């Protein structure tokens, strides 16, 4: 659908202009998250200025529907409702629901400050000391329950995992970057003389981590590091998303297929099964997933297999 920029009413109040701009921006982001082309996103943004409200939207028109959803979220913010809870109550397509939750998490302090601040007051945010104690308990329990395959780490520990030689890097901004990063990693691993069977397995795990980045964050980065000293290769996948809920991590990591973020649970299960260990640093500003692979054992096995 091609839509040009509409003409604005000559006496449009400033407050209405700001509202339509926010509504259009939010709808554009929702469109991006559900797979609309960038040109369609731009047209969707301008379509926000075509009418005051999309409450009586045309169900056959995707632009109208996304603008209606944006309108609802902005309305909930004004009423100081718990937006995440309202979204979870909606009977909508899972991709739409995920897009709404993602938009809220990323823009909760910019577009939804009233709702977010009300939620903070309602929940009486825990002190840093309480959160630190809770984090340590979750880390130890999950680590033991996964037979030392999954470990929550601190920001400093995540930085320490960068020791070694970086032999591959890639950026993740859209779904098109998934196969691009996958192929780049494959070529780089081949250059490192990693066997084809191991490459196939490792790339499968990498795809899970990269897909998670696109699904739940604006953008991310892939870094492959070879650490000769510790005889391992590490895949580091970073994103700028809202982070993982500490309360959901036990179920996310221990129950195959469980996820509050559509399909992520199965992803962690696969990552733990196919890698030496999975490390996770997460905060409200983003997450870093680190997948480690033991190259000393892998290479020795490959040499024996080839005689």
Coordinates of C-alpha atoms in Angstrom, one line a residue:
X1 CA 0.0 0.0 0.0
X2 CA 1.5 3.4 -1.1
X3 CA 0.4 6.4 0.9
X4 CA 1.7 10.0 0.4
X5 CA 2.2 12.5 3.1
X6 CA -1.2 13.9 4.0
X7 CA -2.0 17.6 4.2
X8 CA -2.3 18.9 7.8
X9 CA -5.3 20.9 9.0
X10 CA -4.2 24.6 9.1
X11 CA -5.3 25.1 12.7
X12 CA -3.9 21.8 14.1
X13 CA -3.0 22.4 17.8
X14 CA 0.6 21.7 18.8
X15 CA -0.5 19.0 21.3
X16 CA -2.4 17.2 18.5
X17 CA 0.7 17.4 16.3
X18 CA 2.9 15.9 19.0
X19 CA 0.3 13.1 19.6
X20 CA 0.1 12.2 15.9
X21 CA 3.9 12.2 15.7
X22 CA 4.2 9.8 18.7
X23 CA 1.4 7.6 17.3
X24 CA 3.1 7.5 13.9
X25 CA 6.5 6.7 15.3
X26 CA 5.1 3.9 17.5
X27 CA 3.1 2.4 14.6
X28 CA 6.2 2.6 12.4
X29 CA 8.2 0.6 15.0
X30 CA 5.4 -2.0 15.3
X31 CA 5.5 -2.3 11.6
X32 CA 9.2 -2.8 11.7
X33 CA 8.9 -5.5 14.3
X34 CA 6.3 -7.5 12.3
X35 CA 8.3 -7.3 9.1
X36 CA 7.1 -4.3 7.1
X37 CA 9.6 -2.8 4.6
X38 CA 11.2 0.5 5.6
X39 CA 9.3 2.3 2.8
X40 CA 6.0 1.0 4.3
X41 CA 7.1 2.1 7.7
X42 CA 7.6 5.6 6.4
X43 CA 4.2 5.6 4.8
X44 CA 2.7 4.3 8.0
X45 CA 4.2 7.2 9.9
X46 CA 2.7 9.8 7.6
X47 CA -0.6 8.0 7.6
X48 CA -0.9 8.9 11.3
X49 CA -1.5 12.5 10.3
X50 CA -4.4 11.7 8.1
X51 CA -7.1 11.6 10.8
X52 CA -7.5 12.4 14.5
X53 CA -8.3 8.8 15.6
X54 CA -8.2 5.3 14.3
X55 CA -10.7 3.9 16.9
X56 CA -13.0 2.9 14.0
X57 CA -10.3 1.3 12.0
X58 CA -10.8 -0.8 8.8
X59 CA -10.0 -4.4 9.8
X60 CA -8.7 -5.0 6.2
X61 CA -6.2 -2.2 6.4
X62 CA -3.0 -3.1 8.2
X63 CA -1.8 0.5 8.5
X64 CA -5.1 1.5 10.2
X65 CA -4.8 -1.5 12.6
X66 CA -1.2 -0.7 13.6
X67 CA -2.1 2.9 14.2
X68 CA -5.1 1.8 16.3
X69 CA -2.9 -0.4 18.4
X70 CA -0.4 2.5 18.9
X71 CA -3.4 4.7 19.8
X72 CA -4.4 2.2 22.5
X73 CA -0.9 2.1 24.0
X74 CA -0.7 5.9 24.2
X75 CA -4.2 6.0 25.8
X76 CA -3.2 3.4 28.4
X77 CA -0.1 5.5 29.2
X78 CA -2.3 8.6 29.7
X79 CA -4.5 6.6 32.1
X80 CA -1.4 5.2 33.8
X81 CA -2.4 1.6 33.2
X82 CA 0.0 -1.2 33.4
X83 CA 0.7 -1.4 29.6
X84 CA 2.5 -4.8 29.6
X85 CA -0.4 -6.3 31.5
X86 CA -3.0 -4.8 29.1
X87 CA -1.1 -6.2 26.1
X88 CA -0.9 -9.7 27.6
X89 CA -4.7 -9.6 28.1
X90 CA -5.3 -8.9 24.4
X91 CA -6.5 -11.6 22.0
X92 CA -4.2 -10.9 19.2
X93 CA -1.7 -12.6 16.9
X94 CA 1.5 -13.7 18.9
X95 CA 3.7 -11.7 16.6
X96 CA 1.6 -8.6 17.2
X97 CA 1.6 -9.1 21.0
X98 CA 5.4 -9.6 20.9
X99 CA 5.8 -6.4 18.9
X100 CA 3.7 -4.4 21.4
X101 CA 5.6 -5.7 24.4
X102 CA 8.9 -5.1 22.6
X103 CA 7.9 -1.5 21.8
X104 CA 6.8 -0.9 25.4
X105 CA 10.0 -2.2 26.9
X106 CA 12.2 -0.2 24.6
X107 CA 10.3 3.1 24.7
X108 CA 8.8 2.9 28.2
X109 CA 10.8 5.9 29.4
X110 CA 10.2 7.9 26.2
X111 CA 6.7 7.3 25.1
X112 CA 5.2 5.6 28.2
X113 CA 6.7 7.5 31.1
X114 CA 3.4 8.1 32.9
X115 CA 2.6 4.4 32.9
X116 CA 6.1 3.3 33.7
X117 CA 6.6 5.6 36.6
X118 CA 3.2 4.5 38.0
X119 CA 4.3 0.9 37.8
X120 CA 7.5 1.7 39.6
X121 CA 5.6 3.4 42.4
X122 CA 3.1 0.5 42.6
X123 CA 5.8 -2.1 42.8
X124 CA 8.0 -0.1 45.3
X125 CA 11.1 -1.0 43.4
X126 CA 13.4 -3.3 45.4
X127 CA 16.7 -1.9 46.7
X128 CA 20.0 -2.8 44.9
X129 CA 21.1 -4.9 47.9
X130 CA 17.9 -7.0 47.7
X131 CA 18.3 -7.4 44.0
X132 CA 22.0 -8.4 44.4
X133 CA 21.1 -11.1 46.9
X134 CA 18.3 -12.4 44.7
X135 CA 20.7 -12.4 41.6
X136 CA 23.2 -14.5 43.4
X137 CA 20.6 -17.0 44.5
X138 CA 19.2 -17.3 41.0
X139 CA 22.7 -17.6 39.5
X140 CA 23.7 -20.5 41.9
X141 CA 20.4 -22.4 41.6
X142 CA 20.2 -22.2 37.8
X143 CA 23.9 -23.1 37.4
X144 CA 23.5 -26.2 39.6
X145 CA 20.1 -27.2 38.0
X146 CA 21.6 -27.1 34.5
X147 CA 24.6 -29.2 35.5
X148 CA 26.9 -26.1 35.2
X149 CA 25.8 -25.5 31.6
X150 CA 24.1 -22.1 32.2
X151 CA 25.7 -19.3 34.2
X152 CA 24.5 -15.8 35.0
X153 CA 27.5 -13.4 34.9
X154 CA 28.2 -9.8 35.8
X155 CA 29.1 -7.0 33.4
X156 CA 32.8 -7.3 34.5
X157 CA 32.8 -11.1 33.8
X158 CA 31.2 -10.5 30.4
X159 CA 34.0 -8.0 29.6
X160 CA 36.6 -10.6 30.6
X161 CA 35.2 -13.1 28.1
X162 CA 36.5 -10.8 25.3
X163 CA 40.1 -12.0 26.0
X164 CA 41.5 -13.6 22.9
X165 CA 41.7 -13.0 19.1
X166 CA 38.6 -11.6 17.4
X167 CA 38.3 -13.4 14.1
X168 CA 34.7 -12.5 13.0
X169 CA 32.3 -9.6 13.6
X170 CA 28.8 -8.8 12.3
X171 CA 25.9 -6.4 13.0
X172 CA 22.3 -7.5 13.4
X173 CA 19.6 -4.9 12.5
X174 CA 17.1 -6.9 10.5
X175 CA 16.0 -10.4 9.6
X176 CA 18.1 -10.2 6.5
X177 CA 21.2 -10.0 8.7
X178 CA 20.6 -13.5 10.2
X179 CA 21.7 -15.5 7.1
X180 CA 24.4 -12.9 6.4
X181 CA 25.9 -13.3 9.9
X182 CA 25.5 -17.0 9.7
X183 CA 27.4 -17.2 6.5
X184 CA 30.1 -14.8 7.7
X185 CA 30.6 -17.0 10.8
X186 CA 30.7 -20.2 8.8
X187 CA 33.4 -18.8 6.5
X188 CA 35.4 -17.6 9.5
X189 CA 35.2 -20.9 11.3
X190 CA 36.3 -22.7 8.1
X191 CA 39.3 -20.4 8.0
X192 CA 40.1 -21.5 11.6
X193 CA 40.1 -25.1 10.4
X194 CA 37.1 -26.2 12.4
X195 CA 35.5 -29.4 11.1
X196 CA 32.4 -29.2 9.0
X197 CA 30.3 -31.2 11.5
X198 CA 31.1 -28.9 14.4
X199 CA 30.6 -25.8 12.2
X200 CA 27.1 -27.0 11.3
X201 CA 26.2 -27.6 15.0
X202 CA 27.7 -24.3 16.1
X203 CA 26.0 -22.2 13.4
X204 CA 22.7 -23.7 14.4
X205 CA 23.2 -22.5 17.9
X206 CA 24.4 -19.1 16.7
X207 CA 21.2 -18.7 14.6
X208 CA 19.1 -19.2 17.8
X209 CA 21.0 -16.4 19.6
X210 CA 20.9 -14.0 16.6
X211 CA 17.2 -14.7 16.0
X212 CA 16.5 -13.8 19.7
X213 CA 18.3 -10.4 19.1
X214 CA 16.1 -9.5 16.2
X215 CA 13.0 -10.7 17.9
X216 CA 13.4 -8.7 21.1
X217 CA 15.7 -5.8 20.5
X218 CA 16.4 -3.0 18.0
X219 CA 19.8 -4.2 17.0
X220 CA 22.7 -6.3 18.1
X221 CA 26.3 -7.4 17.4
X222 CA 28.0 -10.7 16.8
X223 CA 31.6 -11.3 17.8
X224 CA 33.6 -14.6 17.4
X225 CA 36.7 -14.9 19.6
X226 CA 39.4 -17.6 19.6
X227 CA 41.0 -18.0 23.1
X228 CA 44.1 -20.2 22.6
X229 CA 45.0 -19.9 26.3
X230 CA 41.8 -21.4 27.5
X231 CA 41.4 -23.7 24.4
X232 CA 38.0 -22.4 23.4
X233 CA 36.1 -20.4 20.9
X234 CA 33.4 -18.0 22.1
X235 CA 30.4 -16.6 20.3
X236 CA 29.3 -13.2 21.8
X237 CA 25.9 -11.9 20.9
X238 CA 24.9 -8.5 22.3
X239 CA 21.7 -6.6 22.0
X240 CA 20.2 -3.3 23.2
X241 CA 16.9 -4.8 24.3
X242 CA 15.1 -4.6 27.6
X243 CA 16.9 -7.6 29.1
X244 CA 15.6 -10.9 30.6
X245 CA 13.3 -11.1 33.6
X246 CA 15.2 -12.7 36.5
X247 CA 12.0 -14.4 37.7
X248 CA 11.5 -16.0 34.3
X249 CA 15.0 -17.3 33.8
X250 CA 14.6 -20.6 35.8
X251 CA 11.6 -21.7 33.6
X252 CA 13.3 -20.3 30.5
X253 CA 16.4 -22.3 31.0
X254 CA 15.0 -25.5 32.7
X255 CA 11.8 -26.1 30.8
X256 CA 12.3 -27.0 27.1
X257 CA 9.9 -24.9 25.0
X258 CA 8.9 -22.5 27.8
X259 CA 9.1 -18.8 27.0
X260 CA 7.4 -15.6 27.8
X261 CA 9.1 -14.2 24.7
X262 CA 7.8 -16.6 22.1
X263 CA 10.2 -19.5 21.3
X264 CA 13.1 -18.3 23.4
X265 CA 12.9 -21.2 25.8
X266 CA 13.6 -23.8 23.2
X267 CA 16.5 -21.6 22.1
X268 CA 18.2 -21.7 25.4
X269 CA 17.7 -25.5 25.6
X270 CA 19.4 -25.9 22.3
X271 CA 22.2 -23.6 23.2
X272 CA 23.0 -25.5 26.4
X273 CA 22.8 -28.9 24.6
X274 CA 25.1 -27.9 21.7
X275 CA 27.7 -25.7 23.4
X276 CA 30.2 -26.2 26.2
X277 CA 28.5 -23.5 28.3
X278 CA 26.1 -20.6 28.0
X279 CA 26.9 -17.4 29.8
X280 CA 24.4 -14.5 30.2
X281 CA 24.8 -11.0 31.3
X282 CA 21.5 -9.0 31.3
X283 CA 20.3 -5.6 32.3
X284 CA 17.6 -3.1 31.4
X285 CA 19.9 -1.7 28.8
X286 CA 20.6 -4.9 26.9
X287 CA 21.9 -8.5 27.1
X288 CA 25.0 -10.4 26.2
X289 CA 24.8 -14.1 25.4
X290 CA 28.2 -15.9 25.3
X291 CA 28.4 -19.4 23.9
X292 CA 31.6 -21.3 24.6
X293 CA 33.0 -24.2 22.6
X294 CA 36.0 -26.4 23.6
X295 CA 38.4 -26.5 20.6
X296 CA 41.0 -28.7 22.2
X297 CA 38.6 -31.7 22.3
X298 CA 37.0 -30.9 19.0
X299 CA 40.2 -30.6 17.1
X300 CA 41.7 -33.8 18.7
X301 CA 38.5 -35.7 17.8
X302 CA 38.7 -34.5 14.2
X303 CA 42.3 -35.5 13.8
X304 CA 41.6 -39.0 15.1
X305 CA 38.7 -39.3 12.8
X306 CA 40.8 -38.5 9.8
X307 CA 43.6 -40.8 10.8

